[in-house]
Amino acid sequence: MFRAALITLFPEMFPGPLGFSLAGDGLKRGLWSLEARDLRAHGLGRHRTVDDTPAGGGPGMVMRADVLAAALDAEPDDGRPRLLMSPRGRPLKQAQAREWAAGPGLVILCPRFEGVDERVIEARGLTEVSIGDYVLSGGEIAALAVLDACVRLIPGVMGKLESGTSESFEDGGLEYPHYTRPREWEGRPIPEVLLSGDHARIERWRREQSERLTRERRPDLKP
Ligand code: SAH
């Protein structure tokens, strides 16, 4: 079973949105599990301190290597990849989510403040993962995004097996446009080909649309 462990100063943020809909049903049905650990439990002294001022000066606070390591070491060493949410990390890709979803789960460190002491990244072999080229105020929302991308791929979580294989990024490109009833809305009809019943034509139209959108919006995805 896919087991997610989160290390955070705000464990009450979890499961949050992952407690609803497909992911939430899967959680209740035991298809995956989630545990949010309070980093503060490993904090130092009376104030349970987890951070300190940056060596070399500068703004903000840095999370201490010893505190983070204690929290990581409290997790069973069972081969789960250990991730650190970070705008410096490798951008998350669908293929990576698919690989993690097929594995034993993830241990995810969700930092706050300026960042974490570099030494804990090296010493505990953390994989830095980014969810895009923008800066969030903490790792929790990024971790939710990573987990959502993985959890929906766990067998049984999504209703239909084929959903999830014909989607954006699965074959390299963006998905074709969707339509449903009513047949005409605010003067806009559904493209005639989709009502033709000709499956070969529909398939071709969808492929063309997908290629056009990918070319226009994400030329980096396909040659
Ligand atoms: N000083 C850092 C930003 C810190 S933001 C820098 O310039 O790179 C605080 C925390 O939010 C980060 O430690 C990280 O855990 C999380 N975070 C912010 N943006 C993120 C992103 N795009 N992807 C993943 N995590 C992010």
PDB file of N, CA and C and ligand atoms in Angstrom, residues 84-88 109-116 129-140 142-143, ligand 1:
ATOM      1  N   LEU A  84      12.073  16.542  -0.348  1.00  0.00           N
ATOM      2  CA  LEU A  84      12.079  17.870   0.268  1.00  0.00           C
ATOM      3  C   LEU A  84      11.433  18.824  -0.728  1.00  0.00           C
ATOM      4  N   MET A  85      10.313  19.435  -0.346  1.00  0.00           N
ATOM      5  CA  MET A  85       9.670  20.389  -1.241  1.00  0.00           C
ATOM      6  C   MET A  85      10.549  21.639  -1.312  1.00  0.00           C
ATOM      7  N   SER A  86      10.843  22.080  -2.536  1.00  0.00           N
ATOM      8  CA  SER A  86      11.784  23.183  -2.705  1.00  0.00           C
ATOM      9  C   SER A  86      11.688  23.772  -4.104  1.00  0.00           C
ATOM     10  N   PRO A  87      11.611  25.114  -4.222  1.00  0.00           N
ATOM     11  CA  PRO A  87      11.585  25.695  -5.570  1.00  0.00           C
ATOM     12  C   PRO A  87      12.874  25.412  -6.345  1.00  0.00           C
ATOM     13  N   ARG A  88      13.911  24.983  -5.648  1.00  0.00           N
ATOM     14  CA  ARG A  88      15.183  24.639  -6.279  1.00  0.00           C
ATOM     15  C   ARG A  88      15.189  23.241  -6.862  1.00  0.00           C
ATOM     16  N   LEU A 109       9.157  16.114   3.446  1.00  0.00           N
ATOM     17  CA  LEU A 109       9.487  17.190   4.369  1.00  0.00           C
ATOM     18  C   LEU A 109       8.938  18.500   3.802  1.00  0.00           C
ATOM     19  N   CYS A 110       8.134  19.206   4.611  1.00  0.00           N
ATOM     20  CA  CYS A 110       7.489  20.450   4.169  1.00  0.00           C
ATOM     21  C   CYS A 110       8.081  21.629   4.942  1.00  0.00           C
ATOM     22  N   PRO A 111       9.109  22.273   4.413  1.00  0.00           N
ATOM     23  CA  PRO A 111       9.717  23.365   5.166  1.00  0.00           C
ATOM     24  C   PRO A 111       8.895  24.648   5.124  1.00  0.00           C
ATOM     25  N   ARG A 112       9.263  25.535   6.027  1.00  0.00           N
ATOM     26  CA  ARG A 112       8.763  26.918   6.061  1.00  0.00           C
ATOM     27  C   ARG A 112       9.992  27.814   6.096  1.00  0.00           C
ATOM     28  N   PHE A 113       9.808  29.081   6.219  1.00  0.00           N
ATOM     29  CA  PHE A 113      10.890  30.066   6.346  1.00  0.00           C
ATOM     30  C   PHE A 113      11.762  30.115   5.089  1.00  0.00           C
ATOM     31  N   GLU A 114      13.028  30.509   5.281  1.00  0.00           N
ATOM     32  CA  GLU A 114      13.919  30.743   4.150  1.00  0.00           C
ATOM     33  C   GLU A 114      14.344  29.439   3.468  1.00  0.00           C
ATOM     34  N   GLY A 115      14.408  28.371   4.238  1.00  0.00           N
ATOM     35  CA  GLY A 115      14.834  27.090   3.683  1.00  0.00           C
ATOM     36  C   GLY A 115      15.411  26.208   4.767  1.00  0.00           C
ATOM     37  N   VAL A 116      16.105  25.135   4.358  1.00  0.00           N
ATOM     38  CA  VAL A 116      16.653  24.195   5.339  1.00  0.00           C
ATOM     39  C   VAL A 116      18.170  24.167   5.238  1.00  0.00           C
ATOM     40  N   VAL A 129      12.144  18.500  -4.721  1.00  0.00           N
ATOM     41  CA  VAL A 129      11.101  18.510  -5.752  1.00  0.00           C
ATOM     42  C   VAL A 129      10.396  19.858  -5.748  1.00  0.00           C
ATOM     43  N   SER A 130      10.241  20.421  -6.949  1.00  0.00           N
ATOM     44  CA  SER A 130       9.522  21.687  -7.122  1.00  0.00           C
ATOM     45  C   SER A 130       8.201  21.428  -7.827  1.00  0.00           C
ATOM     46  N   ILE A 131       7.180  22.234  -7.554  1.00  0.00           N
ATOM     47  CA  ILE A 131       5.943  22.096  -8.337  1.00  0.00           C
ATOM     48  C   ILE A 131       5.807  23.235  -9.344  1.00  0.00           C
ATOM     49  N   GLY A 132       6.847  24.027  -9.546  1.00  0.00           N
ATOM     50  CA  GLY A 132       6.786  25.050 -10.585  1.00  0.00           C
ATOM     51  C   GLY A 132       7.650  26.245 -10.241  1.00  0.00           C
ATOM     52  N   ASP A 133       7.826  27.103 -11.218  1.00  0.00           N
ATOM     53  CA  ASP A 133       8.737  28.247 -11.076  1.00  0.00           C
ATOM     54  C   ASP A 133       8.044  29.447 -10.454  1.00  0.00           C
ATOM     55  N   TYR A 134       7.687  29.309  -9.201  1.00  0.00           N
ATOM     56  CA  TYR A 134       7.105  30.395  -8.410  1.00  0.00           C
ATOM     57  C   TYR A 134       7.362  30.032  -6.965  1.00  0.00           C
ATOM     58  N   VAL A 135       7.238  30.984  -6.052  1.00  0.00           N
ATOM     59  CA  VAL A 135       7.595  30.715  -4.658  1.00  0.00           C
ATOM     60  C   VAL A 135       6.347  30.707  -3.777  1.00  0.00           C
ATOM     61  N   LEU A 136       6.121  29.587  -3.109  1.00  0.00           N
ATOM     62  CA  LEU A 136       5.040  29.461  -2.125  1.00  0.00           C
ATOM     63  C   LEU A 136       5.593  29.838  -0.759  1.00  0.00           C
ATOM     64  N   SER A 137       4.705  29.957   0.228  1.00  0.00           N
ATOM     65  CA  SER A 137       5.184  30.342   1.555  1.00  0.00           C
ATOM     66  C   SER A 137       5.581  29.138   2.408  1.00  0.00           C
ATOM     67  N   GLY A 138       5.300  27.941   1.917  1.00  0.00           N
ATOM     68  CA  GLY A 138       5.671  26.750   2.668  1.00  0.00           C
ATOM     69  C   GLY A 138       5.516  25.519   1.802  1.00  0.00           C
ATOM     70  N   GLY A 139       6.059  24.398   2.273  1.00  0.00           N
ATOM     71  CA  GLY A 139       6.051  23.178   1.474  1.00  0.00           C
ATOM     72  C   GLY A 139       4.743  22.402   1.494  1.00  0.00           C
ATOM     73  N   GLU A 140       3.795  22.789   2.362  1.00  0.00           N
ATOM     74  CA  GLU A 140       2.593  21.963   2.540  1.00  0.00           C
ATOM     75  C   GLU A 140       1.727  21.891   1.277  1.00  0.00           C
ATOM     76  N   ALA A 142       2.654  22.425  -1.751  1.00  0.00           N
ATOM     77  CA  ALA A 142       3.426  21.689  -2.760  1.00  0.00           C
ATOM     78  C   ALA A 142       3.322  20.185  -2.508  1.00  0.00           C
ATOM     79  N   ALA A 143       3.408  19.777  -1.239  1.00  0.00           N
ATOM     80  CA  ALA A 143       3.316  18.351  -0.903  1.00  0.00           C
ATOM     81  C   ALA A 143       1.927  17.804  -1.243  1.00  0.00           C
TER      82      ALA A 143
HETATM   83  N1  SAH B   1      14.216  30.961  -0.010  1.00  0.00           N
HETATM   84  C1  SAH B   1      13.674  29.967  -0.872  1.00  0.00           C
HETATM   85  C2  SAH B   1      12.149  30.010  -0.860  1.00  0.00           C
HETATM   86  C3  SAH B   1      11.537  29.626   0.456  1.00  0.00           C
HETATM   87  S1  SAH B   1       9.804  29.436   0.337  1.00  0.00           S
HETATM   88  C4  SAH B   1      14.184  30.175  -2.286  1.00  0.00           C
HETATM   89  O1  SAH B   1      14.430  31.323  -2.665  1.00  0.00           O
HETATM   90  O2  SAH B   1      14.313  29.207  -3.025  1.00  0.00           O
HETATM   91  C5  SAH B   1       9.456  28.444   1.750  1.00  0.00           C
HETATM   92  C6  SAH B   1       9.245  26.967   1.462  1.00  0.00           C
HETATM   93  O3  SAH B   1       8.119  26.814   0.608  1.00  0.00           O
HETATM   94  C7  SAH B   1      10.365  26.267   0.736  1.00  0.00           C
HETATM   95  O4  SAH B   1      11.353  25.828   1.628  1.00  0.00           O
HETATM   96  C8  SAH B   1       9.653  25.104   0.077  1.00  0.00           C
HETATM   97  O5  SAH B   1       9.483  24.045   0.964  1.00  0.00           O
HETATM   98  C9  SAH B   1       8.278  25.661  -0.209  1.00  0.00           C
HETATM   99  N2  SAH B   1       8.133  26.044  -1.620  1.00  0.00           N
HETATM  100  C10 SAH B   1       8.044  27.297  -2.103  1.00  0.00           C
HETATM  101  N3  SAH B   1       7.896  27.308  -3.439  1.00  0.00           N
HETATM  102  C11 SAH B   1       7.891  26.013  -3.837  1.00  0.00           C
HETATM  103  C12 SAH B   1       7.789  25.376  -5.110  1.00  0.00           C
HETATM  104  N4  SAH B   1       7.662  26.065  -6.244  1.00  0.00           N
HETATM  105  N5  SAH B   1       7.824  24.029  -5.137  1.00  0.00           N
HETATM  106  C13 SAH B   1       7.970  23.305  -3.996  1.00  0.00           C
HETATM  107  N6  SAH B   1       8.076  23.855  -2.766  1.00  0.00           N
HETATM  108  C14 SAH B   1       8.037  25.198  -2.676  1.00  0.00           C
END
